mmCIF file of C-alpha atoms in Angstrom:
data_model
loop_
_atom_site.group_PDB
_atom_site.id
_atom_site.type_symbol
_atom_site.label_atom_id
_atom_site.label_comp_id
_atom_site.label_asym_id
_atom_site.label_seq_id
_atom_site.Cartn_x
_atom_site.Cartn_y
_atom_site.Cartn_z
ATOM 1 C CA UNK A 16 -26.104 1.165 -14.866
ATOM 2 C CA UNK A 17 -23.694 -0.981 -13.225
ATOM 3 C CA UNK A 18 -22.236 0.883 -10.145
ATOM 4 C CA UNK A 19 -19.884 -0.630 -6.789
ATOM 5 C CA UNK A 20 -22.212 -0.157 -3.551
ATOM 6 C CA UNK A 21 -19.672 -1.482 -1.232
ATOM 7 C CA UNK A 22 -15.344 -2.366 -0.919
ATOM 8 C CA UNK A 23 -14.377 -4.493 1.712
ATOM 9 C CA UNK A 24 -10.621 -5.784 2.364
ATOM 10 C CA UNK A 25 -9.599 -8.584 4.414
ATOM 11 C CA UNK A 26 -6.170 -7.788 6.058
ATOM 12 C CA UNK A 27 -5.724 -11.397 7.680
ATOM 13 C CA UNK A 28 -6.255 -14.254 5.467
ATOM 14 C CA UNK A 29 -9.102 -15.575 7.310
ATOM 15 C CA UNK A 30 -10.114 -12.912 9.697
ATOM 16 C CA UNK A 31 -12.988 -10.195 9.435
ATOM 17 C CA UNK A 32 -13.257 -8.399 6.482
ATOM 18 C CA UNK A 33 -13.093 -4.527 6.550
ATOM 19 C CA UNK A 34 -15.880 -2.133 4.399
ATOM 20 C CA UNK A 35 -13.873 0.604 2.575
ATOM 21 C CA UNK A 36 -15.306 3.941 0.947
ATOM 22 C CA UNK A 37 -12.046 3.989 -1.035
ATOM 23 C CA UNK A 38 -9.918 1.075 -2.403
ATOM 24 C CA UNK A 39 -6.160 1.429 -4.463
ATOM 25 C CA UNK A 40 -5.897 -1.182 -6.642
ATOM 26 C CA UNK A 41 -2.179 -1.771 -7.711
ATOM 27 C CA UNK A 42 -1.195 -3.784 -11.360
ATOM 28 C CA UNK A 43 -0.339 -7.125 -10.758
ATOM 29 C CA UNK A 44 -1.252 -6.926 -6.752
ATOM 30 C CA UNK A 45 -4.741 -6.503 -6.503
ATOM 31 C CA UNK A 46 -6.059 -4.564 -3.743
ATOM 32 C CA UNK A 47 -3.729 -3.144 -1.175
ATOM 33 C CA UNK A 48 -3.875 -4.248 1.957
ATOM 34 C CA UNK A 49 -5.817 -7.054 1.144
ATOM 35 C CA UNK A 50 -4.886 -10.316 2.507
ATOM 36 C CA UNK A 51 -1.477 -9.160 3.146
ATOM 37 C CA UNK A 52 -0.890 -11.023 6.548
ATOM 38 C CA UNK A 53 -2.567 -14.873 7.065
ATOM 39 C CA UNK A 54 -2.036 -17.292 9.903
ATOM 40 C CA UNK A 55 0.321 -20.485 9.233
ATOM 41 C CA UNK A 56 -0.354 -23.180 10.919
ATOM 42 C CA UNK A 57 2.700 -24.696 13.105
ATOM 43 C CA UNK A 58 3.638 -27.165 10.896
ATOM 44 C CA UNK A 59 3.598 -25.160 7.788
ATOM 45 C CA UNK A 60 7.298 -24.889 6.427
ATOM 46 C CA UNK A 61 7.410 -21.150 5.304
ATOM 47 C CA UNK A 62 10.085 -18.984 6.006
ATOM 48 C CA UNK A 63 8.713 -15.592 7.732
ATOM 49 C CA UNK A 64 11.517 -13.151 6.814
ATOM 50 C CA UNK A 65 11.116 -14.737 2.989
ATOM 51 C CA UNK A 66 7.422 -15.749 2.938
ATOM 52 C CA UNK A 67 6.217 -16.970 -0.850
ATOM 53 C CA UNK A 68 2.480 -17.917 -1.546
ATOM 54 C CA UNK A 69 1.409 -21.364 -0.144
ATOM 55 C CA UNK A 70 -1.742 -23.271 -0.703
ATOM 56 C CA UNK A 71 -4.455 -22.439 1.722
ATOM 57 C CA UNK A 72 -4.307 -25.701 3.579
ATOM 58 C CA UNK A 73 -1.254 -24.318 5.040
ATOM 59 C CA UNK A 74 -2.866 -21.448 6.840
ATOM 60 C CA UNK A 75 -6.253 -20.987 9.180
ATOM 61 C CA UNK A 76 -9.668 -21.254 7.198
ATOM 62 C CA UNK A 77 -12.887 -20.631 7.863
ATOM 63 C CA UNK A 78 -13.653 -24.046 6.222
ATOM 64 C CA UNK A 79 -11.222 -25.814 9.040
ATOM 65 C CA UNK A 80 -10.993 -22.906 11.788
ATOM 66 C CA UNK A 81 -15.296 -21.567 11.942
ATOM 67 C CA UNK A 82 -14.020 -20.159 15.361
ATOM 68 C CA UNK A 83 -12.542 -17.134 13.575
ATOM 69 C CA UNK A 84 -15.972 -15.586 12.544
ATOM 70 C CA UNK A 85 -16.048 -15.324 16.069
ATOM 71 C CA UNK A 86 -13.478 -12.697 16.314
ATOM 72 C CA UNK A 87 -13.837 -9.043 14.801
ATOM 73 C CA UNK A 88 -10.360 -7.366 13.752
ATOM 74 C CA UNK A 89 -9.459 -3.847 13.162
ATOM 75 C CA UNK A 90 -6.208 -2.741 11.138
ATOM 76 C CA UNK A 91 -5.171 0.291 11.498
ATOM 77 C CA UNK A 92 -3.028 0.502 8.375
ATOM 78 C CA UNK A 93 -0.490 4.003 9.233
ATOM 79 C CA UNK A 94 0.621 2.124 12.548
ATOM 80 C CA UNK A 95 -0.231 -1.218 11.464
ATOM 81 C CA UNK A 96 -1.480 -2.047 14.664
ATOM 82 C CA UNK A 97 -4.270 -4.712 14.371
ATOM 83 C CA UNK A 98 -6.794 -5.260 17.443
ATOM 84 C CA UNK A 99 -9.143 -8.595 17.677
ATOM 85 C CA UNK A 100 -12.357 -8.126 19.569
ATOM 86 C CA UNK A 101 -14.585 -10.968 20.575
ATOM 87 C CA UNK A 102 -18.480 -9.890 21.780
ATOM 88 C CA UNK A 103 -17.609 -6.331 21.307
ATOM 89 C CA UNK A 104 -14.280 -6.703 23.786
ATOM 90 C CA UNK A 105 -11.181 -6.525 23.268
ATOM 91 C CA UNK A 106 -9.150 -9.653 23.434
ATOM 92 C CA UNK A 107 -5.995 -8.741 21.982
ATOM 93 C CA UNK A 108 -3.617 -5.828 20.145
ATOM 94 C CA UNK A 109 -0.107 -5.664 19.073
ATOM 95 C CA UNK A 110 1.780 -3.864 16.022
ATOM 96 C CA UNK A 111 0.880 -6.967 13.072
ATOM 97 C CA UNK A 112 4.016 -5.187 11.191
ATOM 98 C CA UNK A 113 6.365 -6.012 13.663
ATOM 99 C CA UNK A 114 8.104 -9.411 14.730
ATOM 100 C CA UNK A 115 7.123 -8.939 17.989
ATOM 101 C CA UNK A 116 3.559 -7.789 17.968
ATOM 102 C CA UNK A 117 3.112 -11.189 15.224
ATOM 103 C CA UNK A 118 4.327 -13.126 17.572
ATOM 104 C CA UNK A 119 1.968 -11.859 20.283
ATOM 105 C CA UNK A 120 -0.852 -12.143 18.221
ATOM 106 C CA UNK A 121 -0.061 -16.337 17.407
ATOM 107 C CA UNK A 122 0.224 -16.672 21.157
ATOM 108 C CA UNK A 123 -3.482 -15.473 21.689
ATOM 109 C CA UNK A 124 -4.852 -17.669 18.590
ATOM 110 C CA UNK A 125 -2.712 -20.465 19.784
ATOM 111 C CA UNK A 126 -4.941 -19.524 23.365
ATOM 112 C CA UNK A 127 -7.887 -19.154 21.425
ATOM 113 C CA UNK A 128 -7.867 -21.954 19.264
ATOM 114 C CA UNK A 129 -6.242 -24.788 21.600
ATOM 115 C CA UNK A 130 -6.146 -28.304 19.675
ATOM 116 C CA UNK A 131 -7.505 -27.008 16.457
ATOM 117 C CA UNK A 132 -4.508 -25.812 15.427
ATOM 118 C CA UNK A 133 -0.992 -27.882 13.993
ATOM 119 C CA UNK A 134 1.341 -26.095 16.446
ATOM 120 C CA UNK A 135 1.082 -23.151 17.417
ATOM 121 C CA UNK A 136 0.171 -20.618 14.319
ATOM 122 C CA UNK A 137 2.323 -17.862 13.001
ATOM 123 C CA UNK A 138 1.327 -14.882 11.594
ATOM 124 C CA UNK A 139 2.964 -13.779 8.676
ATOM 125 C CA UNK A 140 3.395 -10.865 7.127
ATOM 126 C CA UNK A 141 3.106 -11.103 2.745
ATOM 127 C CA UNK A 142 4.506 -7.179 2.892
ATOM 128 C CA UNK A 143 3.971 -5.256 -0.710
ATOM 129 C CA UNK A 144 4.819 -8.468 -2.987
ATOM 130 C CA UNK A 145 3.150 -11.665 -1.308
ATOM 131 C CA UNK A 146 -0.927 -11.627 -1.113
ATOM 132 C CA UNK A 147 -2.174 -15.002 0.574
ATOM 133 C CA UNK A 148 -5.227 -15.110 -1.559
ATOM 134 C CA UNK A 149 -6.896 -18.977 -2.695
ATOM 135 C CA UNK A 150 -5.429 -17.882 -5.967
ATOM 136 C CA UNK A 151 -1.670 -18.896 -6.967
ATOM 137 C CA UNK A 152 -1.806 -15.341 -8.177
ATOM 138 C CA UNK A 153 -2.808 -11.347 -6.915
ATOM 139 C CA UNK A 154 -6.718 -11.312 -7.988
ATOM 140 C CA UNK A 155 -9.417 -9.112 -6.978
ATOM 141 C CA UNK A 156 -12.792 -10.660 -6.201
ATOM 142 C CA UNK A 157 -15.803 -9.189 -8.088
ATOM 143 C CA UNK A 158 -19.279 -10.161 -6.277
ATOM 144 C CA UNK A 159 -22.773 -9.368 -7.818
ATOM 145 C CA UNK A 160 -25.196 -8.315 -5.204
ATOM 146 C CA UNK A 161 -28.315 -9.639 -7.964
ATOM 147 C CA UNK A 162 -26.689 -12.662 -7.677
ATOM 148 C CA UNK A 163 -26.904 -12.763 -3.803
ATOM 149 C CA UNK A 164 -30.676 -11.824 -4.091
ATOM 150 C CA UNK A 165 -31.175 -15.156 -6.498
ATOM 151 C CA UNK A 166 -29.083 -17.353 -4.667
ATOM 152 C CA UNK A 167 -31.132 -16.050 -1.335
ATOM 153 C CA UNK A 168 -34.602 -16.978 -3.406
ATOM 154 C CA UNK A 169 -32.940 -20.232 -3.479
ATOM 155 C CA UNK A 170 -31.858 -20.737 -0.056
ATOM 156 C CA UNK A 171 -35.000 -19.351 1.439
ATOM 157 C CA UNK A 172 -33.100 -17.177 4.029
ATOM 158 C CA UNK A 173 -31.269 -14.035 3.683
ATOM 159 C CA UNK A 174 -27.062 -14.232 3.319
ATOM 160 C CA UNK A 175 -24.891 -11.526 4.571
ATOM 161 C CA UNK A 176 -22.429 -10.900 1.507
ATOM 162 C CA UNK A 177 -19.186 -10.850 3.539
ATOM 163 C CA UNK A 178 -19.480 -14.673 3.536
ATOM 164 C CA UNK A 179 -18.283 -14.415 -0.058
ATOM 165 C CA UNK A 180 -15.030 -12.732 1.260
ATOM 166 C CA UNK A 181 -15.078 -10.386 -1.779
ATOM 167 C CA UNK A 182 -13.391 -7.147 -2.614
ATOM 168 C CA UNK A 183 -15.910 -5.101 -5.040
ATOM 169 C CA UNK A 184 -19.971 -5.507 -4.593
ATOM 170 C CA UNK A 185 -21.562 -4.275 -7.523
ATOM 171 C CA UNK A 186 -25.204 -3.398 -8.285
ATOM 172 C CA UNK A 187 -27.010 -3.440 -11.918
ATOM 173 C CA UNK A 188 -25.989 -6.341 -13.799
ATOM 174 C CA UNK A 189 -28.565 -9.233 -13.747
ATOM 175 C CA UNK A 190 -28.221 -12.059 -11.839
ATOM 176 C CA UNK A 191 -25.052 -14.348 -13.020
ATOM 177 C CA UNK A 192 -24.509 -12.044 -15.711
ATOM 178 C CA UNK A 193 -20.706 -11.431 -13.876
ATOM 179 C CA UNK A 194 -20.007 -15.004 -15.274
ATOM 180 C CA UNK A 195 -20.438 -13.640 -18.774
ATOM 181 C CA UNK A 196 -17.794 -10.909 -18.354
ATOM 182 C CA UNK A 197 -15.171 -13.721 -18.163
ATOM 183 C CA UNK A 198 -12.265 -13.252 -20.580
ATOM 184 C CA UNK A 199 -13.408 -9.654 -21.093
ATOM 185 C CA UNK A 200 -11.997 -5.680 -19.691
ATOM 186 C CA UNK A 201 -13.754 -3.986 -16.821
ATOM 187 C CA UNK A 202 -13.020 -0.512 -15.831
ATOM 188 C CA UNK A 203 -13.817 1.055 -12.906
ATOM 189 C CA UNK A 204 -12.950 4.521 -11.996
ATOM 190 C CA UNK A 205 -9.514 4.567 -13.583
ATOM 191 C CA UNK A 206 -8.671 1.218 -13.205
ATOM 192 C CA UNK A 207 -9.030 -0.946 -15.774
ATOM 193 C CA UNK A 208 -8.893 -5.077 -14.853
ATOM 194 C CA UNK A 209 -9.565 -8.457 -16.509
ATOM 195 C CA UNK A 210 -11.334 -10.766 -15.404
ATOM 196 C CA UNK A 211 -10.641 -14.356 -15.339
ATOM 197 C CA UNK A 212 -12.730 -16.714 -13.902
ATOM 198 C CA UNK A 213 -15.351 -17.866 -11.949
ATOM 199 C CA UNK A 214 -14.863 -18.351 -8.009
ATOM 200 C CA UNK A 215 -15.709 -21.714 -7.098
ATOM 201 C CA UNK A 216 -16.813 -21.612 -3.430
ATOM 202 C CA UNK A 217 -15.906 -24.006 -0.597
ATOM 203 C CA UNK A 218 -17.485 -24.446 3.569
ATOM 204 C CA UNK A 219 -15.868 -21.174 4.649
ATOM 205 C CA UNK A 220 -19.042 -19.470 3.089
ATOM 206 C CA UNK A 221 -21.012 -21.812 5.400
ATOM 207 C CA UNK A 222 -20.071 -19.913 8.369
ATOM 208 C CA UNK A 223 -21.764 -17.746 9.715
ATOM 209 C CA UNK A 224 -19.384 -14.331 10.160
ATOM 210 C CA UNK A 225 -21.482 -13.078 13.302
ATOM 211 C CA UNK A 226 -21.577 -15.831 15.364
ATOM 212 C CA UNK A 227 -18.624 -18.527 13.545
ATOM 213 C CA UNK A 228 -21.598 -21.205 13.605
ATOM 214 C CA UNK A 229 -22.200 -23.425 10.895
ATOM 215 C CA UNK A 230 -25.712 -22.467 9.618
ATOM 216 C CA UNK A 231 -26.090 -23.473 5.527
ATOM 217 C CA UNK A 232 -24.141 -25.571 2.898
ATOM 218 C CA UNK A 233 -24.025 -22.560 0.684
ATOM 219 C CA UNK A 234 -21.470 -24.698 -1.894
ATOM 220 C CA UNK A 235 -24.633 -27.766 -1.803
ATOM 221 C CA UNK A 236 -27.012 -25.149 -2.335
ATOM 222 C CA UNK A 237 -25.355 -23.549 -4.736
ATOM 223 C CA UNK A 238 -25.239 -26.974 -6.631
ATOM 224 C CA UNK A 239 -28.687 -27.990 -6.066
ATOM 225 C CA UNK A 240 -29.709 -24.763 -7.601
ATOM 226 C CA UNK A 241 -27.649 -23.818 -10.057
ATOM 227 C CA UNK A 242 -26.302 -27.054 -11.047
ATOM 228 C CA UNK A 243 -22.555 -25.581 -9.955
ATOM 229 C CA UNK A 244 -20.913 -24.091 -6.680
ATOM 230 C CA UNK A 245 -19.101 -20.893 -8.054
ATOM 231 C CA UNK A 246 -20.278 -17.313 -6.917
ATOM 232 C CA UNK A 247 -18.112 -14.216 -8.434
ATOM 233 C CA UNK A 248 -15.439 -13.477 -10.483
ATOM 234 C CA UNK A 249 -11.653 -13.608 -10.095
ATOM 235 C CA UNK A 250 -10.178 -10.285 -11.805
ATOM 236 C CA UNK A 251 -6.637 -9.582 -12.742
ATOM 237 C CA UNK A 252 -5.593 -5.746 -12.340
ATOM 238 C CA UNK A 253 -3.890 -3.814 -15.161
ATOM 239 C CA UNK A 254 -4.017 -0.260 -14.210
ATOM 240 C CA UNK A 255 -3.985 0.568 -11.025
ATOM 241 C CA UNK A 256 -5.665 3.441 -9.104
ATOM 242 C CA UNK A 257 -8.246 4.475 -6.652
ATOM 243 C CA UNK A 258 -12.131 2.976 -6.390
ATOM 244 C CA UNK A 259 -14.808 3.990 -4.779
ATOM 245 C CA UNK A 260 -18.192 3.750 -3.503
ATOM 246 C CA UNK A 261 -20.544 4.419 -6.242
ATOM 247 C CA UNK A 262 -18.279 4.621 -9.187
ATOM 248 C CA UNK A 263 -19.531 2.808 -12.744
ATOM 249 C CA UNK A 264 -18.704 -0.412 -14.024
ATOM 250 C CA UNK A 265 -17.906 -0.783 -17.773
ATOM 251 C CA UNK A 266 -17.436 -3.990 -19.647
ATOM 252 C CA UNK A 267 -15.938 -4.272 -22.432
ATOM 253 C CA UNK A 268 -15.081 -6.467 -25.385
ATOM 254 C CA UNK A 269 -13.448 -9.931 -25.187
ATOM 255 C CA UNK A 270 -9.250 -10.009 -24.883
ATOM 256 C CA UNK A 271 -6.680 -13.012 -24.707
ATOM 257 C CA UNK A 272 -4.713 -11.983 -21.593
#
């Protein structure tokens, strides 16, 4: 039986992810919340009161910026107030919703980060209709925790999932067997989604989310292994609704979305 054992959301494209008990999925949008604000660097030419999906080279990364694992954020989503600790302190908290309180919050990364940065960053807020995702469009990422456990064998060390920066962990299907589900419906609770594609993984999963060290090539090991570098599966919602912790996974048959 295939069941979801964990939900995270990642407010800040970038930042720490958040575990969930309960999830809303939305058609066409993913999950809410999710990657709804993201940090532009200086340079990037976006327009914050009209802010459209960019490439991620245009915002902090993991893969560029490993000094964000460093950082633990909260979002506290009815005030939308979002707090950054660093080594269990807190460093810095301002309403992310607000002009002000963004702006507050780019003048402690620009602090923070010093010369790693183009400028000094923005935050932006996506609102209901932008989600700064890797993906040109709203997807949900669906992770495979048997998958973890073979790409661990592999590796020789344990990984902590939240490297993977996904949105559903699920439990029962055999290792890789999410890459079969490709092209087919998945419901969960009573959402139904479809999925798309594999995730192909780049250097942010090399960093260590505790500490923001570099510690593995997880994309070289995943090649050396596996003979390719993807881990999950890019879904596409169609009917929205709530998730949660422990509900089943059904596949279904193939469709042409």
């Amino acid at each position: 039986m295939k069941t979801v054992t964990h939900l995270y959301r990642h407010p800040v494209k970038g930042l720490s992810p958040e575990a969930l008990s309960v999830a809303t999925l939305r058609p066409g949008q993913g999950l809410v919340g999710d990657r709804r604000f993201a940090i532009a660097h200086g340079s990037t030419p976006i327009d914050a009161g009209v802010p459209e999906w960019l490439a991620k080279k245009n915002f902090l990364m993991l893969a560029k910026n490993p000094r964000l694992a460093a950082l633990t954020t909260r979002w506290d989503e009815a005030t939308t107030t979002l707090t950054i600790e660093r080594d269990g302190r807190k460093v810095a908290s301002a309403n992310i919703g607000s002009p002000i309180g963004r702006t507050r919050l780019s003048d402690f990364l620009a602090a923070y980060l010093k010369d790693e940065v183009r400028g000094t960053p923005k935050v932006i807020d996506g609102g209901d209709s932008v989600v700064f995702s890797d993906h040109d469009e709203p997807v949900v990422a669906l992770l495979n925790s048997a998958s973890l456990a073979d790409l661990e064998r592999v590796a020789g060390r344990p990984l902590d999932m939240r490297r993977f920066r996904g949105n559903i962990i699920i439990n029962g299907p055999a290792a890789w067997d999410e890459f079969n589900w490709i092209g087919r419906d998945i419901s969960i609770g009573s959402t139904r989604l479809w999925v798309k594609e594999k995730i192909g993984r780049c250097s942010a999963t090399s960093v260590d989310l505790d500490s923001g060290a570099v510690d593995i090539n997880v994309p070289l090991t995943l090649k050396k292994g596996f003979g390719h570098s993807c881990f999950g599966v890019y879904a596409r919602v169609l009917e929205g609704g709530d998730i949660r912790l422990g509900d089943p996974v059904e596949v279904h048959g193939s469709v042409e979305r």
